[in-house]
XYZ file of C-alpha atoms in Angstrom:
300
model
C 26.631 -16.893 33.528
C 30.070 -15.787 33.410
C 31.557 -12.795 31.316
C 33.008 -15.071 29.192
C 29.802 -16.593 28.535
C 27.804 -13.609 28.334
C 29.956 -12.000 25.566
C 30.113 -15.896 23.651
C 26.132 -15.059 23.893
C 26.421 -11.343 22.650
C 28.714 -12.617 19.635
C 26.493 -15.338 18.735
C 23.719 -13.079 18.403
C 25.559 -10.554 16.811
C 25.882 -12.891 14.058
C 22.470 -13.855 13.332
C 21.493 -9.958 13.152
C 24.086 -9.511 10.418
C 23.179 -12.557 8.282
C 19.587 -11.446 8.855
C 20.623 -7.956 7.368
C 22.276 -9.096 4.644
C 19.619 -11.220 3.568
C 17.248 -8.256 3.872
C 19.759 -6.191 2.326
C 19.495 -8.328 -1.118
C 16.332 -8.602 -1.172
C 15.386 -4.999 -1.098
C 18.287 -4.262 -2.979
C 16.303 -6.070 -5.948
C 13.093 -5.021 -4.847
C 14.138 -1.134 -5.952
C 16.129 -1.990 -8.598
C 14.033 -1.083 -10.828
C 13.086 2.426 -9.224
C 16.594 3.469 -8.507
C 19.335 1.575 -8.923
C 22.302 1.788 -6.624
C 20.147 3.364 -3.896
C 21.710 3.834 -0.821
C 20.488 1.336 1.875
C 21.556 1.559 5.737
C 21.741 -0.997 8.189
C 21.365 -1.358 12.023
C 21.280 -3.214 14.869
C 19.255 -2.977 17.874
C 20.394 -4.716 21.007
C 17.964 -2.278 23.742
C 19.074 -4.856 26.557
C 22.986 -3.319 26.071
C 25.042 -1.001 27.008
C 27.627 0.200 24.630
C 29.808 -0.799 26.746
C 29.069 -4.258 26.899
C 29.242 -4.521 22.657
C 32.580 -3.071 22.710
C 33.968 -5.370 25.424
C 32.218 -8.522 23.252
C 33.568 -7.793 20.102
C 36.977 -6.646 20.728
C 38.408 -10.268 20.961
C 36.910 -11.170 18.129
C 39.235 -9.596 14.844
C 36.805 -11.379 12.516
C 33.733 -10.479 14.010
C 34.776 -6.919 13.639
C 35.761 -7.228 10.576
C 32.295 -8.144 9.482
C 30.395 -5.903 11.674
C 32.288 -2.847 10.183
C 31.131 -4.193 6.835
C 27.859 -4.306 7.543
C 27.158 -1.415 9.438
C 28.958 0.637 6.777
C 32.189 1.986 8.728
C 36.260 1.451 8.633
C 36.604 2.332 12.614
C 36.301 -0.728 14.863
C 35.579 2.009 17.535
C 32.360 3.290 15.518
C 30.712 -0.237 16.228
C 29.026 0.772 19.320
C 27.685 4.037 18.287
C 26.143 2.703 15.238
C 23.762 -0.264 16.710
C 20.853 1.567 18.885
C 21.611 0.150 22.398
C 20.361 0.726 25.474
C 22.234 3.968 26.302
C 19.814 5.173 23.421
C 16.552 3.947 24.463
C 16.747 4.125 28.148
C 14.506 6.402 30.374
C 12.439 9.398 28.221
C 14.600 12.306 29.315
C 16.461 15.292 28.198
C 19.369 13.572 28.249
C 17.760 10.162 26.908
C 16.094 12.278 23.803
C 20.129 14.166 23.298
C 21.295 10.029 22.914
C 18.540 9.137 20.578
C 19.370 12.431 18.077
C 23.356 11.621 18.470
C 22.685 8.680 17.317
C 20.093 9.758 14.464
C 22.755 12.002 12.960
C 25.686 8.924 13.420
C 23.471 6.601 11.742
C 21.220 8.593 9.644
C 21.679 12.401 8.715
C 25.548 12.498 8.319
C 26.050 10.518 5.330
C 24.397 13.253 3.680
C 21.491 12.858 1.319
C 21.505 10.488 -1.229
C 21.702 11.664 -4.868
C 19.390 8.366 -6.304
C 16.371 9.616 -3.688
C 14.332 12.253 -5.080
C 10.620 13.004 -4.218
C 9.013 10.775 -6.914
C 11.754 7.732 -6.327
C 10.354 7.980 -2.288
C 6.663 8.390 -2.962
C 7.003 5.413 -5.524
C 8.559 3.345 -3.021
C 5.931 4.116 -0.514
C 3.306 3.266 -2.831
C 5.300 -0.018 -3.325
C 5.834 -1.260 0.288
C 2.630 0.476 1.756
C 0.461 1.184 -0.671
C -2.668 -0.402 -2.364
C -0.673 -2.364 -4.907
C 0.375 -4.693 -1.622
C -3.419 -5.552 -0.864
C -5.087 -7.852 -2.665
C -9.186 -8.108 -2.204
C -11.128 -10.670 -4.264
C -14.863 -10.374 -3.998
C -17.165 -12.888 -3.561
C -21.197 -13.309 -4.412
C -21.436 -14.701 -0.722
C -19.476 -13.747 2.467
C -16.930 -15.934 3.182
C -16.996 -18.624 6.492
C -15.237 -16.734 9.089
C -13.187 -18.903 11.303
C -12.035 -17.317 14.534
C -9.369 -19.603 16.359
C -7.669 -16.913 18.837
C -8.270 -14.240 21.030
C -6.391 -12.216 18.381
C -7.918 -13.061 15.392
C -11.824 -12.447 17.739
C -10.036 -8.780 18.141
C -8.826 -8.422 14.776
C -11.793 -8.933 13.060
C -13.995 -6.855 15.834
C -11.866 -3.846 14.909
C -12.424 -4.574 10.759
C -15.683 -4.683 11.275
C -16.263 -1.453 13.290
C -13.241 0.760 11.135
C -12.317 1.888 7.245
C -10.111 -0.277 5.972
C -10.051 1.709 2.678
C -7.581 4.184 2.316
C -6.723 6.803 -0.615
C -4.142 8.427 -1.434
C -3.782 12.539 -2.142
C -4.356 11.985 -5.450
C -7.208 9.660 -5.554
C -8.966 12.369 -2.916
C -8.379 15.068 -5.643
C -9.287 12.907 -8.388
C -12.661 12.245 -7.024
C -13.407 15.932 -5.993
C -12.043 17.784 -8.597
C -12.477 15.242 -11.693
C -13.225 16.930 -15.259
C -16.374 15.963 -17.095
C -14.513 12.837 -19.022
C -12.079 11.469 -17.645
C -9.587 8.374 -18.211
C -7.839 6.497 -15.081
C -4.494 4.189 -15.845
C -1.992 2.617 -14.191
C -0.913 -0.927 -13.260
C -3.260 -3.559 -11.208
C -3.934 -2.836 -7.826
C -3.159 0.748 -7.584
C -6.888 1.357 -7.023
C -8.385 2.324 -10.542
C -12.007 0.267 -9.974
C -12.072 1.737 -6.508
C -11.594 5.689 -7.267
C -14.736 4.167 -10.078
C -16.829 2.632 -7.604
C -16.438 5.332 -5.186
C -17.712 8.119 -7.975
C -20.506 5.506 -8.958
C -21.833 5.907 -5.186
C -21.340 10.077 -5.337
C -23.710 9.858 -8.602
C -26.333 7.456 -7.094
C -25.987 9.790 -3.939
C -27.179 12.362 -5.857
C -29.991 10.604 -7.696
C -27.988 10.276 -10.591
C -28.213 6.863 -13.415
C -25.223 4.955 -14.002
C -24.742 3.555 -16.487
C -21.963 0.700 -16.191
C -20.809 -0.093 -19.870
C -18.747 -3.138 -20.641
C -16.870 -2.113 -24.127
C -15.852 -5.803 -25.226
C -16.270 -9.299 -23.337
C -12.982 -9.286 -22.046
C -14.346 -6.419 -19.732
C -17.432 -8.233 -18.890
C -16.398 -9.835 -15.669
C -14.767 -6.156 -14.193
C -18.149 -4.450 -14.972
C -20.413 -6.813 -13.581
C -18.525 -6.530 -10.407
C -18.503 -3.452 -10.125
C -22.107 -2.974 -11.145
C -22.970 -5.447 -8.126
C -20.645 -3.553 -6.062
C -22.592 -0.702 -6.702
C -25.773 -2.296 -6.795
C -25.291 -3.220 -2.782
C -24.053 -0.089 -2.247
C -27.527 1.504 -3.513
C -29.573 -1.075 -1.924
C -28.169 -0.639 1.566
C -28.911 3.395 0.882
C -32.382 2.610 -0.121
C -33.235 0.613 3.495
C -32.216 3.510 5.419
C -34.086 6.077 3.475
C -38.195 6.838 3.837
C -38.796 8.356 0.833
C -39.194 5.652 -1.899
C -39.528 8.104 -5.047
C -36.029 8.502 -5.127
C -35.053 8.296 -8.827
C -31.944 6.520 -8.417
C -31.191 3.610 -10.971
C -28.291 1.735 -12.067
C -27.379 0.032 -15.207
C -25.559 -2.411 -16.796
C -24.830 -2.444 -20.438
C -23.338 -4.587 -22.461
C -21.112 -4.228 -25.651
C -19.252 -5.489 -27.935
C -17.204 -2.238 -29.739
C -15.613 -4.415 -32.542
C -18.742 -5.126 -34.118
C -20.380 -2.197 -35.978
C -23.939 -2.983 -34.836
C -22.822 -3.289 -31.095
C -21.080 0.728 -31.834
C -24.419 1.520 -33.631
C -26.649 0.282 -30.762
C -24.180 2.225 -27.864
C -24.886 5.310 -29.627
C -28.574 4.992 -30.026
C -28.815 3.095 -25.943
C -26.519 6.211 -24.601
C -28.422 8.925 -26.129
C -31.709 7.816 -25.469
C -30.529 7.654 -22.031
C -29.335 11.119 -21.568
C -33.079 12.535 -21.764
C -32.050 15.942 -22.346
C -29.499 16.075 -19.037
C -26.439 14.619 -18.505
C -24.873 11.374 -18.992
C -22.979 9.408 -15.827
C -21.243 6.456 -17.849
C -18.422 4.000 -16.197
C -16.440 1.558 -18.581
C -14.121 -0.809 -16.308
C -11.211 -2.441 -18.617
C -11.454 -0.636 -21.730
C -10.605 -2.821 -24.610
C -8.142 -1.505 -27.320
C -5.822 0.391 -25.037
C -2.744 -0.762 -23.376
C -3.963 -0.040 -19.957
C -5.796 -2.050 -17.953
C -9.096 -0.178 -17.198
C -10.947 3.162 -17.486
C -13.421 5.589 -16.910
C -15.681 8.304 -18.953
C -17.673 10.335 -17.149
């Protein structure tokens, strides 16, 4: 190819980077707009197969092209254009002197716009919980286990790896919830953040320790939520059973069902609940507690 060529090529593709980054730019733009509003977003581009040089010497023919690229990349010096997309100058060889190009550009690009006033602590840790966290995971459960169907080489790994690691994981405050929970205790918040879980997973510490459970539906809306989660548990307890020796263990678990609205069902939770209790304690889980405006709950 010819210069001339090669820098029609770099300009072509320098195009389709900033259309792609506008489009992203939009759509997260709305994504957080709910969060924080105005929120500062930056854009880059990464071209590791070019020299600085080589940018500068494609785009300085082109007036509109670096027009656009200043607009994108957030700067009024043509000249900055180089120093703002991560080339290969930046990612060459792992050196001293490679690692000094990688933090000069870090501070062009990153640290020295300052910090912005819309990102505090909870805005970030909401937007990680938004992008990473459970509330992007959906996991229906099924009575039977699904047909798997393995067409590639990648999907025979894939699966291999779920099947041998955790794929659950909590967050800080579902760890602490779980270890340092009061006696009673009421879990909210909006679907998928992991409510049933942090109850399944304290249904499985009380049948650990040879606890009852009681699973209570409140109303039949929450019907379908409890008997999930009672089956849920009820696996969990019969895969600990097979692997223990001792069959006196006096683990049980329960599933009872209510209807709160009516005064007999209220009448007959009392009398069911406090027979139960036997003179100890009581280990009760109600999944999608009616008459609230939150989805689901606990009381311990």
């Amino acid at each position: 190819m010819t210069q001339q060529d090669i820098d029609n090529n770099i300009r072509k593709k320098l195009k389709v980077a900033m259309t792609q980054l506008d489009k992203a730019e939009a759509m997260l733009s709305h994504l957080v707009s709910d969060i924080a509003p105005g929120l500062r977003i930056s854009k880059t581009i990464a071209v590791p197969n070019l020299t600085r040089h080589q940018v500068q010497q494609a785009v300085s023919d082109d007036l509109q092209l670096t027009q656009d690229l200043c607009r994108c990349l957030g700067t009024v010096e043509p000249a900055d254009i180089p120093g703002l997309c991560l080339c290969s100058d930046q990612t060459g060889e792992v050196s001293s002197d490679g690692l000094k190009e990688m933090e000069n550009w870090w501070q062009r690009r990153v640290t020295e716009a300052g910090p912005d006033s819309h990102m505090t602590c909870h805005v970030y840790k909401t937007l990680v919980a938004r992008f990473c966290g459970p509330a992007t995971t959906v996991t229906v459960p099924c009575t039977s286990p699904p047909r798997l169907r393995v067409k590639t080489l990648g999907q025979a790994v894939s699966w291999t790896g779920q099947c041998y690691t955790a794929v659950i994981t909590l967050f800080p405050e579902q760890v602490h919830l779980l270890n340092m929970s009061p006696p009673r205790l009421f879990v909210a918040g909006p679907p998928g953040t992991g409510k049933t879980l942090v109850l399944m997973l304290m249904g499985t510490e009380w049948l650990r320790l040879d606890h009852e459970v009681f699973i209570v539906s409140t109303v039949w809306r929450s019907r379908a939520a409890c008997c999930m989660l009672y089956h849920l548990l009820q696996q969990s307890l019969n895969t600990r059973r097979t692997q223990m020796t001792d069959e006196s263990s006096a683990r049980q678990l329960h599933l009872l069902q209510f209807d709160l609205k009516r005064d007999e069902d209220v009448e007959k939770a009392v009398n069911d609940l406090s027979q139960a209790t036997r003179g100890g304690s009581l280990h009760v889980i109600a999944d999608e507690v009616e008459g609230t405006s939150v989805p689901s709950a606990t009381s311990c």
